[in-house]
Short mmCIF file of C-alpha atoms and ligand atoms in Angstrom, two decimals:
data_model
loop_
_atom_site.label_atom_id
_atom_site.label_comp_id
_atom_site.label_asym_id
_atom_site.label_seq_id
_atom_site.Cartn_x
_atom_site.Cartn_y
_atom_site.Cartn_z
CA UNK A 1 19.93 -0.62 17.30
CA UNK A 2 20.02 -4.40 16.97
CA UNK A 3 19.09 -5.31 13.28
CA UNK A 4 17.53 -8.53 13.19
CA UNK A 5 17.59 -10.33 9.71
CA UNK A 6 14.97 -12.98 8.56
CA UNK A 7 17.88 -14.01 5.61
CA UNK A 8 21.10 -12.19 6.28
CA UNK A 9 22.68 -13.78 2.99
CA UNK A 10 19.98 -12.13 1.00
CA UNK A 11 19.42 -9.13 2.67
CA UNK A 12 22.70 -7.98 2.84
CA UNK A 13 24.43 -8.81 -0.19
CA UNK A 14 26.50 -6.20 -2.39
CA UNK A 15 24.91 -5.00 -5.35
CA UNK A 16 26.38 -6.13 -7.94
CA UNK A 17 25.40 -9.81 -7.02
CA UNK A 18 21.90 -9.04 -6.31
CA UNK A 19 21.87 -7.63 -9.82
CA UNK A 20 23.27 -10.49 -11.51
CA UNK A 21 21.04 -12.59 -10.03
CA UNK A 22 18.19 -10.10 -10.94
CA UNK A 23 19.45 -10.77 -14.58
CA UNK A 24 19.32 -14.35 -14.49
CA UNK A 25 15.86 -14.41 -12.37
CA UNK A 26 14.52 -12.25 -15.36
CA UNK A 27 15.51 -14.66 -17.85
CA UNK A 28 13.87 -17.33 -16.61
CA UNK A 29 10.50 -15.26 -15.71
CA UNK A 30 10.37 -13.96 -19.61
CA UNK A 31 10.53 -18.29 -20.60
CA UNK A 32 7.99 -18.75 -18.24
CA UNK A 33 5.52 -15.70 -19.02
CA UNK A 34 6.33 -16.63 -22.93
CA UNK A 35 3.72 -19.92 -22.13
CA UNK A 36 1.13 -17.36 -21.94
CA UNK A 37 -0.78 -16.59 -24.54
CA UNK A 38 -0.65 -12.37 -23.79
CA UNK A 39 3.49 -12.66 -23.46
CA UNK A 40 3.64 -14.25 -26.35
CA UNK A 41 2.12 -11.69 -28.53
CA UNK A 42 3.32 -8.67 -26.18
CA UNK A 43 7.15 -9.58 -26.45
CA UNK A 44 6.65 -11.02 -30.56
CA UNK A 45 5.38 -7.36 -30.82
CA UNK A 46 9.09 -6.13 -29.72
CA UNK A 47 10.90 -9.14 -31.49
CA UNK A 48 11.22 -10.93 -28.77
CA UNK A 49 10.61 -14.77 -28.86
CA UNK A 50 12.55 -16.55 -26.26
CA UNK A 51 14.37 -15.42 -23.06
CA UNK A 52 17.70 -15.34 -25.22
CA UNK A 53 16.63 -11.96 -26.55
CA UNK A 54 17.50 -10.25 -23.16
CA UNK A 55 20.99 -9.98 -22.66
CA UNK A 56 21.47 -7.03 -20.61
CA UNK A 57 19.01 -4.55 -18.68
CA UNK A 58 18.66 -2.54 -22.08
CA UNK A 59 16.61 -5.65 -23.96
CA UNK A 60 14.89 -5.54 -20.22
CA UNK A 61 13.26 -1.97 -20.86
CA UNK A 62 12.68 -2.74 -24.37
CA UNK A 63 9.56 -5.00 -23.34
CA UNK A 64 6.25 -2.46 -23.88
CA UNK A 65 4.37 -1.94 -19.85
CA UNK A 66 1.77 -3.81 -19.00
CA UNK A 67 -0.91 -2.49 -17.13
CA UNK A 68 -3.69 -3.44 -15.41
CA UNK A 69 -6.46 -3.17 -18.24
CA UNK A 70 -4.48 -6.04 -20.22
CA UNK A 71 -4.83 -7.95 -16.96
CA UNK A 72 -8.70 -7.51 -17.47
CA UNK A 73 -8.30 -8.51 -21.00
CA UNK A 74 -6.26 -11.47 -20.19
CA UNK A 75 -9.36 -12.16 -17.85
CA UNK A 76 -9.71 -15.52 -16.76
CA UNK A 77 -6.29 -17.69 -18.07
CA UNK A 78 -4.79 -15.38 -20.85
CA UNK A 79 -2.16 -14.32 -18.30
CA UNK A 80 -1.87 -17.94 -16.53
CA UNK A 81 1.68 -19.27 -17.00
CA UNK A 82 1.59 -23.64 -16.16
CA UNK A 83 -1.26 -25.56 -16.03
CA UNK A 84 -3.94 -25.24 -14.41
CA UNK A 85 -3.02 -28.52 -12.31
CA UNK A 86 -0.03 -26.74 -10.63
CA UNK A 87 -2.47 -23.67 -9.32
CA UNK A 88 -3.30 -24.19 -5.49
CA UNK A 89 -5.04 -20.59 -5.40
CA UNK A 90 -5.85 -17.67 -6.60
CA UNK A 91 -6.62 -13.76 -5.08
CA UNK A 92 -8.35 -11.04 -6.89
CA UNK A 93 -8.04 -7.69 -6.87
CA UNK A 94 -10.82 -5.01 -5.87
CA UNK A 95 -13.22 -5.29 -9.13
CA UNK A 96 -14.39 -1.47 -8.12
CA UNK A 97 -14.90 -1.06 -11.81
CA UNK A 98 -16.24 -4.45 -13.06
CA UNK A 99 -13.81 -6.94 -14.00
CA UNK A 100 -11.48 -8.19 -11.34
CA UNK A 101 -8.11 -8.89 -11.81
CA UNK A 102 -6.96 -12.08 -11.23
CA UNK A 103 -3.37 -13.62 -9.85
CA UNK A 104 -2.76 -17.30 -9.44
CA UNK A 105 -0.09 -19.76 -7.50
CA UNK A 106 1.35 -22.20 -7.63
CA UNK A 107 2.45 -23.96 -4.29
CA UNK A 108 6.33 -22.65 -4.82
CA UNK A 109 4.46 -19.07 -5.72
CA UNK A 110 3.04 -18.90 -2.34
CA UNK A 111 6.21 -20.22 -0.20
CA UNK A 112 8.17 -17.25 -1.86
CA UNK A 113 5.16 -14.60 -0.90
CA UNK A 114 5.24 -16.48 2.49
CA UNK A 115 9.05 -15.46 2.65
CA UNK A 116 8.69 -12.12 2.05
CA UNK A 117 5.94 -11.77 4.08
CA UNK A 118 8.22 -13.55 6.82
CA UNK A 119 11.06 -11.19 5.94
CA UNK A 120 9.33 -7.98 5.83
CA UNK A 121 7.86 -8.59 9.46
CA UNK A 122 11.21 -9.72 10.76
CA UNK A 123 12.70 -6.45 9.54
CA UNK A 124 10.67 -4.28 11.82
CA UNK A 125 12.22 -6.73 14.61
CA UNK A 126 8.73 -8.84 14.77
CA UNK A 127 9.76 -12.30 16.49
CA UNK A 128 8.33 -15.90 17.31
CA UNK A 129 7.60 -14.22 20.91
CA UNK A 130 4.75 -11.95 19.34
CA UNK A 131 0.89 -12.22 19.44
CA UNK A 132 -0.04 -11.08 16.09
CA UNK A 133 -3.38 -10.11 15.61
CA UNK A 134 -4.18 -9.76 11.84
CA UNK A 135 -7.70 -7.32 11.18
CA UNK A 136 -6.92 -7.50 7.47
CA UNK A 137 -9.95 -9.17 5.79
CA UNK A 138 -9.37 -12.78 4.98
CA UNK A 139 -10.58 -13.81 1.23
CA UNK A 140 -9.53 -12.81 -2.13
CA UNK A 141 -8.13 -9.43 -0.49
CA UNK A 142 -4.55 -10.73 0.43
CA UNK A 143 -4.53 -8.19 2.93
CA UNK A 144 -5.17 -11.26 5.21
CA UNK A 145 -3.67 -14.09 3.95
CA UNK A 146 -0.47 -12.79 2.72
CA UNK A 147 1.01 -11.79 6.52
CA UNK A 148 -0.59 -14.62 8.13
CA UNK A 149 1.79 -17.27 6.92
CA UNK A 150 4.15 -14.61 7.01
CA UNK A 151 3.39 -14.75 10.93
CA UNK A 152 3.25 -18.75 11.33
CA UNK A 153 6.27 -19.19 9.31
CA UNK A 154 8.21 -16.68 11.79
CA UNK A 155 6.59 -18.71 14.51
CA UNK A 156 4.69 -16.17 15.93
CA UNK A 157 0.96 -16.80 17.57
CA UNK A 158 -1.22 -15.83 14.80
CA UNK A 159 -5.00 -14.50 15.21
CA UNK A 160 -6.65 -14.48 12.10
CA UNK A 161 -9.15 -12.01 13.38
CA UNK A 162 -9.99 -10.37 9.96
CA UNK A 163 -11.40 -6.90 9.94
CA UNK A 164 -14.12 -5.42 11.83
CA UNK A 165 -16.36 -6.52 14.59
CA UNK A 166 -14.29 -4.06 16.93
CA UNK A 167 -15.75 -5.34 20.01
CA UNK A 168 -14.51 -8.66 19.07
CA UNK A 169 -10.80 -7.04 18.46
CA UNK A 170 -10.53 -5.57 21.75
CA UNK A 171 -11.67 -9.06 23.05
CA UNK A 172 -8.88 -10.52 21.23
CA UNK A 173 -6.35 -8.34 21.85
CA UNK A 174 -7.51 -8.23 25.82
CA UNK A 175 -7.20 -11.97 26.27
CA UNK A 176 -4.20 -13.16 24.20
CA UNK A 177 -1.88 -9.95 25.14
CA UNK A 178 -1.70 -9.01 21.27
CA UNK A 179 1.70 -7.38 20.79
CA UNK A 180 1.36 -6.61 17.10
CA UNK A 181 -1.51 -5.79 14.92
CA UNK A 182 -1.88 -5.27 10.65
CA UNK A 183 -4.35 -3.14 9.80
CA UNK A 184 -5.60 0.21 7.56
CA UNK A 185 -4.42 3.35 9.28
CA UNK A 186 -7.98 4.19 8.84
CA UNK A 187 -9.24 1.18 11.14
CA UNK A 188 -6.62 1.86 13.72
CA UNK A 189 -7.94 5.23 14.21
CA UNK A 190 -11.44 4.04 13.85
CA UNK A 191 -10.28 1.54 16.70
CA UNK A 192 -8.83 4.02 18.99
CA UNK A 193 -12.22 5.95 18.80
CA UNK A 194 -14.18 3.32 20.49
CA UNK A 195 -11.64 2.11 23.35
CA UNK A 196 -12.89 4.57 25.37
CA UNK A 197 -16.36 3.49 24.95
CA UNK A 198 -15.38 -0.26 25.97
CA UNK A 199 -13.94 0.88 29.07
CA UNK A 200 -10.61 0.09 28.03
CA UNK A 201 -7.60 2.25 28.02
CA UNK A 202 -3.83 1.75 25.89
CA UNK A 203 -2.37 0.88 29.35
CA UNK A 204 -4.81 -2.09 29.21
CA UNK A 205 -2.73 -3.80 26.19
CA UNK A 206 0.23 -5.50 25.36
CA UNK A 207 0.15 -3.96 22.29
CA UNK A 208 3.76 -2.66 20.63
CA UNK A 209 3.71 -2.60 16.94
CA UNK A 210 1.38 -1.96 14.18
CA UNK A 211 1.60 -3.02 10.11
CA UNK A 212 -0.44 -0.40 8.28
CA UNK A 213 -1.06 -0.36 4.69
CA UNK A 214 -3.67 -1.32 1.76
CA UNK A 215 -4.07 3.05 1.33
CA UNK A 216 -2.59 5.85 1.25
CA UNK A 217 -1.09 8.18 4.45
CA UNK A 218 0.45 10.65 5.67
CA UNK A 219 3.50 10.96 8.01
CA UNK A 220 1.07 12.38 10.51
CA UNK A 221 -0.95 9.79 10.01
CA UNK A 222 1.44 7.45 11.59
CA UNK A 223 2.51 9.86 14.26
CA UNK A 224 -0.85 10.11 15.37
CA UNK A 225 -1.51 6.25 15.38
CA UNK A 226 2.06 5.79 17.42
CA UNK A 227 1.13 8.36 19.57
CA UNK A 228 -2.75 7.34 20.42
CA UNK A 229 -1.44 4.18 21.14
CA UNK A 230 1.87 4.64 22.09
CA UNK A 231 3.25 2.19 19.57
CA UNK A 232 5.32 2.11 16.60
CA UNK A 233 3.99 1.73 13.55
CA UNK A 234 5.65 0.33 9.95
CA UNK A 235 4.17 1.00 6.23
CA UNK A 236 3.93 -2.04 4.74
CA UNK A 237 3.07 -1.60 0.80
CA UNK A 238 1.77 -4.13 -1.93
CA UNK A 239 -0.90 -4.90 -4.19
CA UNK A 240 -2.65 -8.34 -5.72
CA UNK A 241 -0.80 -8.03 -8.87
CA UNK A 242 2.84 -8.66 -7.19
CA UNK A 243 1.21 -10.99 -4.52
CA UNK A 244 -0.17 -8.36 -1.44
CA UNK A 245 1.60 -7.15 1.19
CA UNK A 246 5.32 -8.36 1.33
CA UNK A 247 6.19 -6.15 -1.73
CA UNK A 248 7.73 -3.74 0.34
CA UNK A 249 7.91 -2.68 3.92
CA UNK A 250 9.63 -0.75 6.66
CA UNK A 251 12.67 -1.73 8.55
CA UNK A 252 13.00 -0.64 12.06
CA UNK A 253 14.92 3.02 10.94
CA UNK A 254 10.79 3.63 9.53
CA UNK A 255 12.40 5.71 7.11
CA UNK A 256 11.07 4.82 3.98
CA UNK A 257 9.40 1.15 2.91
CA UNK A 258 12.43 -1.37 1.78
CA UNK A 259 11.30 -2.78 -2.08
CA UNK A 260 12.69 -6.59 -2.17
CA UNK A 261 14.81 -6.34 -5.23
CA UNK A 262 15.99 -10.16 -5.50
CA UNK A 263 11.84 -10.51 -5.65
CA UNK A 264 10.92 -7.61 -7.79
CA UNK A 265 12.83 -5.37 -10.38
CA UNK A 266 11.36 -1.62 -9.65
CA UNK A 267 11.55 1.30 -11.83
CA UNK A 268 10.27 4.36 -11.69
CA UNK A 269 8.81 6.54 -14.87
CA UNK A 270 6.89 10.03 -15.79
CA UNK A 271 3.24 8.51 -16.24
CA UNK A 272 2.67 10.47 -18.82
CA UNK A 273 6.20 10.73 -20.76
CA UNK A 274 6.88 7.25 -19.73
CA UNK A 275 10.15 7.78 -19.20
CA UNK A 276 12.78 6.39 -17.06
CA UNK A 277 13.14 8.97 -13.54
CA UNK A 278 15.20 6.97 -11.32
CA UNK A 279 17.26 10.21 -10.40
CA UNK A 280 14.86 10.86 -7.28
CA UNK A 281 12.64 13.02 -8.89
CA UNK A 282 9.69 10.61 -8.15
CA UNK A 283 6.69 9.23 -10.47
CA UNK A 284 5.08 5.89 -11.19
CA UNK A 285 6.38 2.71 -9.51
CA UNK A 286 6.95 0.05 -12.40
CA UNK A 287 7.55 -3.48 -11.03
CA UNK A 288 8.58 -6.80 -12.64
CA UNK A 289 8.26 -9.94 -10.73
CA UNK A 290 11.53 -12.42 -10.90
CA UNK A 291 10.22 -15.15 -8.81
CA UNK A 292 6.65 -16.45 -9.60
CA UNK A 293 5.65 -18.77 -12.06
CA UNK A 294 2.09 -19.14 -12.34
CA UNK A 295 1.38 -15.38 -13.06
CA UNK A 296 4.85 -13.82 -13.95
CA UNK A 297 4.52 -10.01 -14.41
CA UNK A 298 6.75 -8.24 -16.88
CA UNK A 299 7.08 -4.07 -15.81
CA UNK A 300 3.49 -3.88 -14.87
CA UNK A 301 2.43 -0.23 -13.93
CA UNK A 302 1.48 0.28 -10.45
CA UNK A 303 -0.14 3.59 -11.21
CA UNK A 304 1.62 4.33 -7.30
CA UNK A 305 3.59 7.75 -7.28
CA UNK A 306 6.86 7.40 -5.01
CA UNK A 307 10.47 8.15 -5.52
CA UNK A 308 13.38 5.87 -4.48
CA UNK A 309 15.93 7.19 -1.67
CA UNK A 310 19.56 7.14 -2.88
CA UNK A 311 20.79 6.99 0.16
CA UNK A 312 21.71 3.63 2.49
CA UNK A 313 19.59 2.39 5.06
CA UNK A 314 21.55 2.16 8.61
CA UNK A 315 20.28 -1.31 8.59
CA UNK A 316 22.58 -2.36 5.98
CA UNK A 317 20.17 -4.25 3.55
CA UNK A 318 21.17 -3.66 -0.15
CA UNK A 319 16.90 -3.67 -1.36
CA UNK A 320 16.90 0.20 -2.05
CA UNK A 321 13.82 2.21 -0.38
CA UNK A 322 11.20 3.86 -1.48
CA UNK A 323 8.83 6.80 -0.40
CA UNK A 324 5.80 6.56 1.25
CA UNK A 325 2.96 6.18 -1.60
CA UNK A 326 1.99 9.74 -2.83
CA UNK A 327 -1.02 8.79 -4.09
CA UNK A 328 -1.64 7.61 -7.57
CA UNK A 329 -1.70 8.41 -11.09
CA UNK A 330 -5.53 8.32 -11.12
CA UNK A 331 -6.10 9.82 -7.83
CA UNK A 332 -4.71 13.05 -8.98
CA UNK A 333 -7.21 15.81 -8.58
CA UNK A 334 -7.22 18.82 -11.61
CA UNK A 335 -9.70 21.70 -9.33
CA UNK A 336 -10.23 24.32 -12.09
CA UNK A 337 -6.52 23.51 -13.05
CA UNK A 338 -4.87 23.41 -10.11
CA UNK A 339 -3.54 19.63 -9.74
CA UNK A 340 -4.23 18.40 -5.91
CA UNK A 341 -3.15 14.90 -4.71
CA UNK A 342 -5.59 13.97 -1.97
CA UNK A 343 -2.67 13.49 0.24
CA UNK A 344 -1.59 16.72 0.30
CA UNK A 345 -5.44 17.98 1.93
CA UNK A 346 -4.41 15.06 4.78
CA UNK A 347 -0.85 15.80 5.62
CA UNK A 348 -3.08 19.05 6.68
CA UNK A 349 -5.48 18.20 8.43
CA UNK A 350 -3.73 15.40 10.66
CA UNK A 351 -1.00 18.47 11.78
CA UNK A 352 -4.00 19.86 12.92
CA UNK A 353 -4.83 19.21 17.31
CA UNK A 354 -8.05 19.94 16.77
CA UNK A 355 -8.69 17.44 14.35
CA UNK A 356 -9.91 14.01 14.90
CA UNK A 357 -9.28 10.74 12.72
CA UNK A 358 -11.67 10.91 9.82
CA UNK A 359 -12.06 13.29 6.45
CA UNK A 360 -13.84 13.53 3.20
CA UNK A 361 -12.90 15.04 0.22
CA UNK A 362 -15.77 16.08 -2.24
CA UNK A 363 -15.08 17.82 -5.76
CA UNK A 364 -18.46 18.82 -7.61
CA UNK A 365 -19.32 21.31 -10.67
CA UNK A 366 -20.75 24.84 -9.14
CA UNK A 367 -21.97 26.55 -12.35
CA UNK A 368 -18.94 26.59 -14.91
CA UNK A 369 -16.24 25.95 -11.75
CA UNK A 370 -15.36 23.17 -9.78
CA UNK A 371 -15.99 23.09 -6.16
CA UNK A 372 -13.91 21.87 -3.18
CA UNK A 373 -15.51 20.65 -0.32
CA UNK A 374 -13.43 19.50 2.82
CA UNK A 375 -15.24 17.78 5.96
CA UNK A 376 -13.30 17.28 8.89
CA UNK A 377 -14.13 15.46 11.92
CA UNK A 378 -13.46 17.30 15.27
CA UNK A 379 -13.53 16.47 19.06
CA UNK A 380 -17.44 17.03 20.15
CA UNK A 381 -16.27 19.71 22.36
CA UNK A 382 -15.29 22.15 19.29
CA UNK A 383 -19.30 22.68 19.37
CA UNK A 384 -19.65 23.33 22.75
CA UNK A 385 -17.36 26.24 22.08
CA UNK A 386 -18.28 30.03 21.19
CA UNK A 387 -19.58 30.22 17.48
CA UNK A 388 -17.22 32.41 17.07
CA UNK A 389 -14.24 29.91 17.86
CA UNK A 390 -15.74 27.72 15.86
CA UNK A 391 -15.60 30.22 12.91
CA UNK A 392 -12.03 30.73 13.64
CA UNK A 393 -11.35 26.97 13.33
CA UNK A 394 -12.74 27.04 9.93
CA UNK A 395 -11.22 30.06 8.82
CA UNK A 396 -7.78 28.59 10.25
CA UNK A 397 -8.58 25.14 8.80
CA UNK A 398 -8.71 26.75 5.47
CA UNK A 399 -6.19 29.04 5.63
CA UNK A 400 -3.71 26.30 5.68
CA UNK A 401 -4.87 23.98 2.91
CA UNK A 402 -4.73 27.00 0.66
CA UNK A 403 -1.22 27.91 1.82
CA UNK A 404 -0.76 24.11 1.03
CA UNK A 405 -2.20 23.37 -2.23
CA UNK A 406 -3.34 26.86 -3.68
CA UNK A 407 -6.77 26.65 -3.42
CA UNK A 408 -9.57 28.13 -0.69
CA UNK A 409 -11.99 25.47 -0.36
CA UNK A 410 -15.49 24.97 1.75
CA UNK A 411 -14.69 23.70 5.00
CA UNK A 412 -17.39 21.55 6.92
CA UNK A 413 -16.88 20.32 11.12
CA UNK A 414 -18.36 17.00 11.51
CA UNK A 415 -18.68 15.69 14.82
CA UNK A 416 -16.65 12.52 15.66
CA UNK A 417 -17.80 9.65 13.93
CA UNK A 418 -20.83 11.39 11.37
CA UNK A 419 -18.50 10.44 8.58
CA UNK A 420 -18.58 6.90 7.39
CA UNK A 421 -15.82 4.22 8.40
CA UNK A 422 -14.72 1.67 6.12
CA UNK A 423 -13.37 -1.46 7.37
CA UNK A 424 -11.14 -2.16 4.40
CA UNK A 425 -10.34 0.76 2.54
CA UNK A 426 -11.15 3.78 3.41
CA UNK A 427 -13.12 5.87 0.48
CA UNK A 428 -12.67 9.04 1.43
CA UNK A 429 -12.16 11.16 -1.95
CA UNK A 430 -15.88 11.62 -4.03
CA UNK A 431 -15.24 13.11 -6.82
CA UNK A 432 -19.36 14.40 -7.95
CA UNK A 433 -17.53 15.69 -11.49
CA UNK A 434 -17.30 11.97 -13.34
CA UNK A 435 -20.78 11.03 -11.14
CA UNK A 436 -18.85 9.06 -8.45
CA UNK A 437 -22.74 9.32 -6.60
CA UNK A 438 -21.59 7.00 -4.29
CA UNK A 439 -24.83 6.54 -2.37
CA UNK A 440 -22.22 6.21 0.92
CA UNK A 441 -21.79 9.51 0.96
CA UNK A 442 -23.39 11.61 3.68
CA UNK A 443 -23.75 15.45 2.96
P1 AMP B 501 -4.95 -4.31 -3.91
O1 AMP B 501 -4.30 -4.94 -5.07
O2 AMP B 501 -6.44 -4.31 -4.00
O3 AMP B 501 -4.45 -4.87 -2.63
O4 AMP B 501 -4.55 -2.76 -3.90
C1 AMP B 501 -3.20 -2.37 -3.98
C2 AMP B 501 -3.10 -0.88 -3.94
O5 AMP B 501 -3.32 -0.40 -2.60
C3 AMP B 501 -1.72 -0.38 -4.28
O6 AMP B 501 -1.51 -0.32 -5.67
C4 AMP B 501 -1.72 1.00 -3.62
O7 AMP B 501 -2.40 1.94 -4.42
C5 AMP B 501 -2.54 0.77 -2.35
N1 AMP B 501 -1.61 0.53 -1.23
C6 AMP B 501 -1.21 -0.64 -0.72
N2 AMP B 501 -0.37 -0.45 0.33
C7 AMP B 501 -0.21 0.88 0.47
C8 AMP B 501 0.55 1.72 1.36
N3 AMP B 501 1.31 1.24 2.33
N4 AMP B 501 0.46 3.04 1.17
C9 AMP B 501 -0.31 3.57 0.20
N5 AMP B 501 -1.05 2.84 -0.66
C10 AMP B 501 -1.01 1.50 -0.53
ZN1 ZN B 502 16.48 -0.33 6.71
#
């Protein structure tokens, strides 16, 4: 395989220069985020009053997390880093639970995202030829924003579509020969759904690569996406807090999502020891931006569970790799003491033929006990079967989530598309136990 680099220099240095560098990059973030008001008491809290205090990596994990409840604190400028004059813009993150969290940039903050972005699409071996057609929303979400300059500054033709209208998408994609698309896994399968119904067919596009992030997924997830469309599709991984999608992404190998370490410092801890499990073992994703100076980020938990791979990439880039996103810290479900990551219920069901693109998972009280509920969307002509097959599905259905994650839950067949679709992310986990009554949900 050809590997094509966006900045060979940076990409493929040793380590031991990327990690100086990392050094002196962290130095000058901790002066910067010291002109906030929350640094300033965060790192006097440690002893820490100017950048001179870190002298090697150990002062570096000295500095207490942050996480993203002091970024509500800090809500609107406690966290903001120069003055207000050198902002050009700000995203927020999903306020779900009230108060959003907010990043700003300054113009130098958003050429760096813009080079990552650029980098991170180059890796998968995107060029200036492509058509990209980006169905990430546009807004404060920088699902859209971040890889559409990421696109232009490659050179690439770039159709700021956003997400939805899907009639409009196959429109787009029809008349400008898309070759690449960025979008949730969930929309892509949504997407697939309704070709049929437009009269269009895979053969009908140009189409040869897909960016999918913004949620979690499964390895089958992908395969089924590369396979309904006869594409290849890359994991691209970020969040608001360390800019949006550019954080970290995979190369062409798609073996595991390259973190840019001259960008970010990443380390990985036990959420609930808090401490350090770099040895492969896997647990929260800690990250520390080294490059951005309107909101500077010192080891800000992700609340992501991955693990790094210790082994090289083929490509030959020195920014280490890390898993596909397990799901995360607060995602994890306890069903009467039996701990179940969502993800494990859809590595399941996508191995499944019989199973279409979309699932719910519903956890409720039944008496004293918790109750797992799993709907599963199937191809219409599972009910045209015997009532007996259809038994069989659910008994098989069943039979292998409990050999997976040690419980026998209820298992409902939906026909395709009776479960909702999200255009952004996908909700798909309703947990009736904390009254999540999300009014969405169809039972
Ligand atoms: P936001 O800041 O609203 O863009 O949300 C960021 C969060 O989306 C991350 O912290 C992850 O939990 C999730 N996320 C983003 N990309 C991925 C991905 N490729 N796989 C799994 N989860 C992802
Ligand atoms: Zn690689």
């Amino acid at each position: 395989m050809q590997v094509r680099y966006w900045d060979r220099e940076v990409e493929t240095q040793d380590r031991e220069s990327l990690e100086e560098k990392q050094l002196e990059d962290l130095r000058v973030t901790v002066a910067v985020a010291l002109n906030t008001p929350f640094y300033r008491k965060r790192l006097a809290s440690v002893g820490m009053q100017s950048a001179e205090d870190i002298r090697t990596m150990e002062d570096f994990y000295k500095i207490p997390l942050t996480s993203k409840d002091d970024l509500r604190d800090a809500f609107p400028y406690d966290m903001l880093a120069v003055p207000l004059e050198q902002v050009v813009r700000l995203h927020a993150s999903s306020g779900t639970t009230g108060i959003p969290t907010v990043i700003y940039h300054t113009r130098g903050d958003l050429e760096g995202w813009t080079e990552l972005a650029a980098r991170s699409m180059t890796a998968t071996g995107m060029t200036r030829s492509d058509v990209f057609q980006n169905m990430m929303t546009y807004g404060l979400f920088t699902g859209g924003l971040g890889l559409h300059y990421g696109g232009e500054h490659i050179g690439s033709l770039v159709i700021p579509a956003s997400s939805g209208n899907t009639k409009r998408q196959f429109k787009l994609m029809k008349d400008f020969g898309t070759t690449v698309v960025h979008a949730t896994p969930s929309y892509l399968l949504h997407l697939h759904g309704k070709l049929g119904g437009e009269g269009i067919s895979t053969a009908d596009l140009a189409l040869k690569k897909a960016f999918v992030g913004a949620e979690p997924h499964s390895e089958n997830v992908r395969k089924k996406i590369e396979d309904l469309f006869g594409i290849d599709v890359y994991n691209s991984y970020g969040l608001s807090e360390m800019n949006g999608p550019g954080v970290a992404f995979e190369c062409e190998y798609k073996n595991g999502m390259h973190l840019w370490e001259d960008a970010y410092i990443m380390e990985i801890i036990d959420p609930v020891t808090l401490e350090d499990r770099e040895d492969g073992a896997g647990g929260e994703l800690i990250l520390t931006t080294l490059k951005r100076t309107a909101t500077p980020i010192l080891r800000y938990r992700t609340r992501d569970l991955t693990s790094i791979y210790p082994d090289e990439c083929p490509c030959g880039r020195v920014h280490r790799r890390i898993s596909r996103i397990k799901g995360r810290t607060d995602d994890l479900l306890i069903i009467n003491g039996v701990n179940v990551f969502p993800s494990q219920i859809e590595e399941v069901i996508m191995k499944m033929p019989e199973s279409g693109t979309n699932y719910q998972i519903l956890v409720e009280k039944s008496g004293a006990l918790d109750k797992l509920t799993v709907k599963v969307e199937v191809g219409s002509q599972v009910f045209s079967d015997d009532a007996r097959d259809l038994n069989a599905l659910i008994e098989r259905v069943k039979d292998n989530l409990k050999a997976s994650i040690s419980i026998s839950p209820a298992v409902e067949l939906h026909e395709h598309g009776c479960l909702p679709v999200y255009e952004g992310k996908a909700k798909r986990v309703f947990d009736l136990r904390n009254g999540d009554a999300d009014d969405i949900i169809k039972r």
